[in-house]
mmCIF file of C-alpha atoms in Angstrom:
data_model
loop_
_atom_site.group_PDB
_atom_site.id
_atom_site.type_symbol
_atom_site.label_atom_id
_atom_site.label_comp_id
_atom_site.label_asym_id
_atom_site.label_seq_id
_atom_site.Cartn_x
_atom_site.Cartn_y
_atom_site.Cartn_z
ATOM 1 C CA ARG A 1451 -41.803 -51.618 276.381
ATOM 2 C CA VAL A 1452 -41.175 -49.550 273.726
ATOM 3 C CA ARG A 1453 -43.873 -47.176 272.612
ATOM 4 C CA CYS A 1454 -44.288 -46.290 268.954
ATOM 5 C CA TRP A 1455 -46.018 -43.438 267.436
ATOM 6 C CA ILE A 1456 -47.598 -43.757 263.972
ATOM 7 C CA LEU A 1457 -48.335 -40.146 262.374
ATOM 8 C CA GLN A 1458 -51.010 -40.100 259.766
ATOM 9 C CA SER A 1459 -50.473 -38.145 256.742
ATOM 10 C CA GLU A 1460 -52.525 -35.308 257.941
ATOM 11 C CA ASP A 1461 -50.084 -35.140 261.081
ATOM 12 C CA MET A 1462 -47.084 -34.887 258.692
ATOM 13 C CA ARG A 1463 -48.755 -32.266 256.705
ATOM 14 C CA ARG A 1464 -48.954 -30.063 259.985
ATOM 15 C CA ILE A 1465 -45.666 -30.647 261.204
ATOM 16 C CA ALA A 1466 -44.450 -29.670 257.653
ATOM 17 C CA ASP A 1467 -46.668 -26.291 257.623
ATOM 18 C CA ILE A 1468 -45.296 -25.737 261.296
ATOM 19 C CA ARG A 1469 -41.592 -26.111 260.087
ATOM 20 C CA THR A 1470 -42.345 -23.713 257.076
ATOM 21 C CA MET A 1471 -43.721 -20.936 259.341
ATOM 22 C CA VAL A 1472 -40.855 -21.276 261.737
ATOM 23 C CA GLY A 1473 -38.471 -20.891 258.845
ATOM 24 C CA MET A 1474 -40.137 -17.913 257.409
ATOM 25 C CA LEU A 1475 -40.264 -16.104 260.731
ATOM 26 C CA ALA A 1476 -36.393 -16.787 261.324
ATOM 27 C CA VAL A 1477 -35.772 -14.912 257.830
ATOM 28 C CA VAL A 1478 -37.938 -12.029 258.563
ATOM 29 C CA MET A 1479 -36.322 -11.560 262.071
ATOM 30 C CA LEU A 1480 -32.861 -11.831 260.409
ATOM 31 C CA VAL A 1481 -33.653 -9.243 257.735
ATOM 32 C CA ALA A 1482 -35.396 -7.231 260.347
ATOM 33 C CA CYS A 1483 -31.961 -7.177 262.564
ATOM 34 C CA SER A 1484 -29.586 -6.456 259.634
ATOM 35 C CA PRO A 1485 -28.249 -2.950 259.845
ATOM 36 C CA ASP A 1486 -29.370 -0.095 257.546
ATOM 37 C CA LYS A 1487 -26.564 0.925 255.226
ATOM 38 C CA GLY A 1488 -28.702 3.346 253.526
ATOM 39 C CA ASN A 1489 -27.375 7.015 252.572
ATOM 40 C CA TYR A 1490 -30.141 9.259 253.853
ATOM 41 C CA GLU A 1491 -29.921 13.042 253.965
ATOM 42 C CA TYR A 1492 -32.629 15.081 255.386
ATOM 43 C CA THR A 1493 -32.684 18.846 255.067
ATOM 44 C CA GLU A 1494 -35.233 21.103 256.715
ATOM 45 C CA LEU A 1495 -37.206 23.092 254.949
ATOM 46 C CA ASN A 1496 -36.453 27.189 254.999
ATOM 47 C CA ASP A 1497 -40.022 28.142 255.890
ATOM 48 C CA VAL A 1498 -41.030 31.763 255.318
ATOM 49 C CA GLU A 1499 -43.204 33.443 257.864
ATOM 50 C CA ILE A 1500 -44.865 36.610 256.272
ATOM 51 C CA GLY A 1501 -46.099 39.138 258.743
ATOM 52 C CA MET A 1502 -48.526 41.838 257.347
ATOM 53 C CA GLY A 1503 -51.814 43.356 258.100
ATOM 54 C CA ARG A 1504 -55.091 41.714 257.308
ATOM 55 C CA GLU A 1505 -56.911 44.908 255.944
ATOM 56 C CA TYR A 1506 -55.685 47.889 253.804
ATOM 57 C CA ARG A 1507 -57.351 50.973 252.221
ATOM 58 C CA CYS A 1508 -55.902 53.119 249.748
ATOM 59 C CA VAL A 1509 -57.193 56.054 247.366
ATOM 60 C CA LEU A 1510 -57.248 55.847 243.884
ATOM 61 C CA LYS A 1511 -54.253 57.695 242.273
ATOM 62 C CA GLU A 1512 -52.302 57.769 245.453
ATOM 63 C CA GLU A 1513 -49.480 55.664 246.613
ATOM 64 C CA LEU A 1514 -50.160 52.260 248.221
ATOM 65 C CA VAL A 1515 -47.002 51.049 250.190
ATOM 66 C CA ILE A 1516 -46.856 47.586 251.986
ATOM 67 C CA GLU A 1517 -43.556 46.388 253.420
ATOM 68 C CA PRO A 1518 -44.424 42.726 255.076
ATOM 69 C CA ARG A 1519 -41.849 41.331 257.614
ATOM 70 C CA LEU A 1520 -40.406 38.058 256.193
ATOM 71 C CA ASN A 1521 -38.758 35.504 258.734
ATOM 72 C CA ALA A 1522 -36.567 32.602 257.772
ATOM 73 C CA ARG A 1523 -33.543 30.643 259.096
ATOM 74 C CA GLN A 1524 -31.760 31.951 255.748
ATOM 75 C CA PHE A 1525 -33.200 34.405 253.400
ATOM 76 C CA ASP A 1526 -31.659 35.817 250.322
ATOM 77 C CA GLU A 1527 -34.045 37.704 248.241
ATOM 78 C CA LYS A 1528 -32.576 36.791 245.079
ATOM 79 C CA ASP A 1529 -33.608 32.997 245.680
ATOM 80 C CA TYR A 1530 -37.430 33.830 245.620
ATOM 81 C CA ASP A 1531 -39.859 35.191 243.416
ATOM 82 C CA PHE A 1532 -42.614 37.538 244.400
ATOM 83 C CA GLU A 1533 -46.171 38.522 243.298
ATOM 84 C CA TRP A 1534 -48.893 40.610 244.368
ATOM 85 C CA LYS A 1535 -52.332 39.970 243.129
ATOM 86 C CA ALA A 1536 -55.758 41.844 243.659
ATOM 87 C CA PHE A 1537 -58.727 39.663 243.292
ATOM 88 C CA PRO A 1538 -62.107 41.457 242.663
ATOM 89 C CA ALA A 1539 -65.298 39.635 243.624
ATOM 90 C CA ASP A 1540 -66.402 38.969 240.029
ATOM 91 C CA ASN A 1541 -63.556 39.313 237.781
ATOM 92 C CA GLU A 1542 -60.176 38.158 236.632
ATOM 93 C CA PRO A 1543 -57.202 39.085 239.099
ATOM 94 C CA THR A 1544 -54.828 41.839 238.324
ATOM 95 C CA VAL A 1545 -51.135 41.672 239.029
ATOM 96 C CA LEU A 1546 -49.810 44.559 240.818
ATOM 97 C CA SER A 1547 -46.360 43.923 241.416
ATOM 98 C CA ASN A 1548 -43.480 41.225 241.176
ATOM 99 C CA SER A 1549 -41.020 42.999 244.068
ATOM 100 C CA ARG A 1550 -40.672 42.032 247.683
ATOM 101 C CA ASN A 1551 -42.511 45.296 248.792
ATOM 102 C CA LEU A 1552 -45.705 46.528 247.348
ATOM 103 C CA HIS A 1553 -45.108 50.359 246.367
ATOM 104 C CA ILE A 1554 -47.504 51.541 243.410
ATOM 105 C CA SER A 1555 -49.794 54.312 242.350
ATOM 106 C CA MET A 1556 -53.228 52.485 242.634
ATOM 107 C CA SER A 1557 -55.136 52.602 239.235
ATOM 108 C CA LEU A 1558 -57.825 49.791 240.186
ATOM 109 C CA PRO A 1559 -61.066 50.582 239.754
ATOM 110 C CA THR A 1560 -62.824 51.483 243.032
ATOM 111 C CA GLY A 1561 -64.245 48.509 245.071
ATOM 112 C CA ALA A 1562 -63.226 45.655 247.215
ATOM 113 C CA TYR A 1563 -60.415 43.091 246.377
ATOM 114 C CA THR A 1564 -58.632 40.381 248.185
ATOM 115 C CA LEU A 1565 -55.091 40.943 247.992
ATOM 116 C CA VAL A 1566 -52.815 37.764 247.756
ATOM 117 C CA TYR A 1567 -49.026 37.975 248.373
ATOM 118 C CA THR A 1568 -47.030 35.050 247.231
ATOM 119 C CA ILE A 1569 -43.387 33.977 247.789
ATOM 120 C CA THR A 1570 -42.258 31.124 245.842
ATOM 121 C CA GLU A 1571 -38.930 29.221 246.402
ATOM 122 C CA LYS A 1572 -36.907 29.234 242.833
ATOM 123 C CA ALA A 1573 -34.865 26.032 243.534
ATOM 124 C CA GLY A 1574 -37.682 24.071 244.929
ATOM 125 C CA GLY A 1575 -40.978 25.567 244.097
ATOM 126 C CA PHE A 1576 -42.214 25.833 247.674
ATOM 127 C CA PHE A 1577 -44.351 28.883 248.069
ATOM 128 C CA TYR A 1578 -45.706 30.906 250.819
ATOM 129 C CA ARG A 1579 -48.660 33.085 250.646
ATOM 130 C CA SER A 1580 -50.628 35.568 252.860
ATOM 131 C CA THR A 1581 -53.924 37.213 252.118
ATOM 132 C CA ALA A 1582 -55.514 40.609 252.941
ATOM 133 C CA SER A 1583 -58.846 42.683 252.137
ATOM 134 C CA LEU A 1584 -58.185 45.718 250.175
ATOM 135 C CA GLN A 1585 -60.457 48.711 249.471
ATOM 136 C CA VAL A 1586 -60.073 51.204 246.932
ATOM 137 C CA ASN A 1587 -61.835 54.438 247.230
ATOM 138 C CA THR A 1588 -62.012 57.640 245.195
ATOM 139 C CA PRO A 1589 -61.266 61.241 246.348
ATOM 140 C CA PHE A 1590 -63.697 62.338 243.584
ATOM 141 C CA SER A 1591 -67.031 62.270 245.401
ATOM 142 C CA ALA A 1592 -66.866 65.854 246.109
ATOM 143 C CA GLY A 1593 -65.070 68.801 245.022
ATOM 144 C CA TRP A 1594 -64.407 70.929 241.904
ATOM 145 C CA LEU A 1595 -63.523 69.847 238.289
ATOM 146 C CA VAL A 1596 -61.296 71.948 236.475
ATOM 147 C CA LEU A 1597 -60.869 72.092 232.657
ATOM 148 C CA CYS A 1598 -57.701 73.233 231.590
ATOM 149 C CA ASN A 1599 -56.147 74.090 227.986
ATOM 150 C CA ASP A 1600 -52.430 72.494 228.315
ATOM 151 C CA GLU A 1601 -50.951 73.729 225.074
ATOM 152 C CA GLY A 1602 -54.004 72.777 223.003
ATOM 153 C CA ARG A 1603 -54.550 69.563 224.711
ATOM 154 C CA ALA A 1604 -57.711 69.147 227.011
ATOM 155 C CA ARG A 1605 -56.485 68.563 230.689
ATOM 156 C CA VAL A 1606 -58.823 68.054 233.673
ATOM 157 C CA ASP A 1607 -57.689 68.811 237.248
ATOM 158 C CA MET A 1608 -59.709 68.238 240.537
ATOM 159 C CA TYR A 1609 -59.671 69.979 243.771
ATOM 160 C CA SER A 1610 -60.949 67.131 246.334
ATOM 161 C CA ASP A 1611 -63.302 68.301 249.189
ATOM 162 C CA ILE A 1612 -62.791 64.741 250.624
ATOM 163 C CA LYS A 1613 -58.609 64.885 250.802
ATOM 164 C CA HIS A 1614 -58.640 68.636 250.428
ATOM 165 C CA LYS A 1615 -55.786 68.724 247.776
ATOM 166 C CA LEU A 1616 -55.512 69.145 244.010
ATOM 167 C CA TYR A 1617 -55.341 66.395 241.588
ATOM 168 C CA THR A 1618 -53.881 67.130 238.333
ATOM 169 C CA ASP A 1619 -54.362 65.727 234.945
ATOM 170 C CA ILE A 1620 -56.427 62.874 236.246
ATOM 171 C CA LEU A 1621 -57.871 62.039 232.619
ATOM 172 C CA PRO A 1622 -56.943 58.213 231.474
ATOM 173 C CA GLU A 1623 -54.479 57.498 228.859
ATOM 174 C CA GLU A 1624 -57.096 56.817 226.114
ATOM 175 C CA ILE A 1625 -58.408 60.094 226.249
ATOM 176 C CA ARG A 1626 -55.562 62.410 227.637
ATOM 177 C CA GLY A 1627 -54.827 63.414 224.045
ATOM 178 C CA MET A 1628 -57.808 65.016 222.917
ATOM 179 C CA ARG A 1629 -57.503 68.280 221.346
ATOM 180 C CA GLY A 1630 -59.188 71.746 221.527
ATOM 181 C CA PRO A 1631 -60.997 71.585 225.154
ATOM 182 C CA LEU A 1632 -64.374 73.338 225.142
ATOM 183 C CA SER A 1633 -66.591 72.430 228.402
ATOM 184 C CA ILE A 1634 -67.328 69.710 230.790
ATOM 185 C CA HIS A 1635 -71.160 69.330 230.507
ATOM 186 C CA TYR A 1636 -73.566 67.655 233.026
ATOM 187 C CA VAL A 1637 -76.503 65.535 231.990
ATOM 188 C CA ASP A 1638 -79.141 64.498 234.366
ATOM 189 C CA GLN A 1639 -79.547 60.780 233.566
ATOM 190 C CA MET A 1640 -82.546 60.353 235.810
ATOM 191 C CA GLY A 1641 -81.153 57.676 238.232
ATOM 192 C CA ILE A 1642 -78.901 55.716 235.611
ATOM 193 C CA GLU A 1643 -75.857 54.500 237.487
ATOM 194 C CA GLU A 1644 -73.339 56.368 235.262
ATOM 195 C CA SER A 1645 -71.205 59.373 235.688
ATOM 196 C CA PRO A 1646 -73.667 62.481 234.599
ATOM 197 C CA PHE A 1647 -70.239 64.460 233.114
ATOM 198 C CA TYR A 1648 -69.163 64.661 229.615
ATOM 199 C CA LEU A 1649 -65.693 66.235 228.500
ATOM 200 C CA VAL A 1650 -66.695 68.210 225.056
ATOM 201 C CA THR A 1651 -63.720 69.035 222.899
ATOM 202 C CA GLU A 1652 -63.143 69.964 219.296
ATOM 203 C CA ASP A 1653 -61.969 66.031 218.781
ATOM 204 C CA GLY A 1654 -65.286 64.875 220.147
ATOM 205 C CA THR A 1655 -67.290 64.367 223.371
ATOM 206 C CA THR A 1656 -66.957 61.577 225.687
ATOM 207 C CA ARG A 1657 -68.571 60.449 229.059
ATOM 208 C CA LEU A 1658 -65.969 60.854 232.195
ATOM 209 C CA GLY A 1659 -66.349 57.569 234.187
ATOM 210 C CA SER A 1660 -66.357 57.593 238.044
ATOM 211 C CA ASN A 1661 -62.852 56.299 238.101
#
C-alpha cells in the first residue's frame, strides 16, 4: 500500500514560514557566535576626593585659610583649574580665589554664605565639588574708633573689644583718600537699621557703613 498526503496551499505556507524562521535564527546565532574584533580601550577615571570641613567662620579684614586634602590615583596640580566661590542667600556669588588653597583677607560683607570649591580637569572637563557653610563676622561691634590725620588724609583706626587688637586704616578704598579729617559724628537715627556714625572731613561727609 502507498500512502499519499495532499498538502493544501495553507499547509505549504506554514512550512515556508517555518523554514524562513529557522533560517533567520541560524543567521542570528552565526553572528552572535562570531568573534568580536573591535578595538576597545577603557581608561579608569582619575577621581579626585576633596577633604575639607563642613563649616567655617572668619572675621572681616582677617585672613581665611583653607587647605583641603586632595586624594587621587595621580594628581598633578597643573592639570586642573580651581575655583572658590561664596554664595550669599539672595545675591550673586563672589569668586574668592582660583588657587588650590584658599588664602585671602576677608572682604565680604558680614553674613552667612555657602562656600563652593570646584576642581575641574582641564583635559576631560570632569569636575569635582565640595561645599561648606561660611559665616563672616565683624570685630567692630564694640570698641573704640580713632580718627587720625595721616599727612592730611583721613584715616580711621579701631581698637576692637571683641578681638582685643588694633585695626588700622579700616576705611574702604572709595573714601580712603578724603582729605582734612575733622570728626566722627554720631547721629541717633531712632531705630533705623543703618550705621549712626559719620566721617566729617574738609572734602565732605560720609556715613560709615557697618562693614
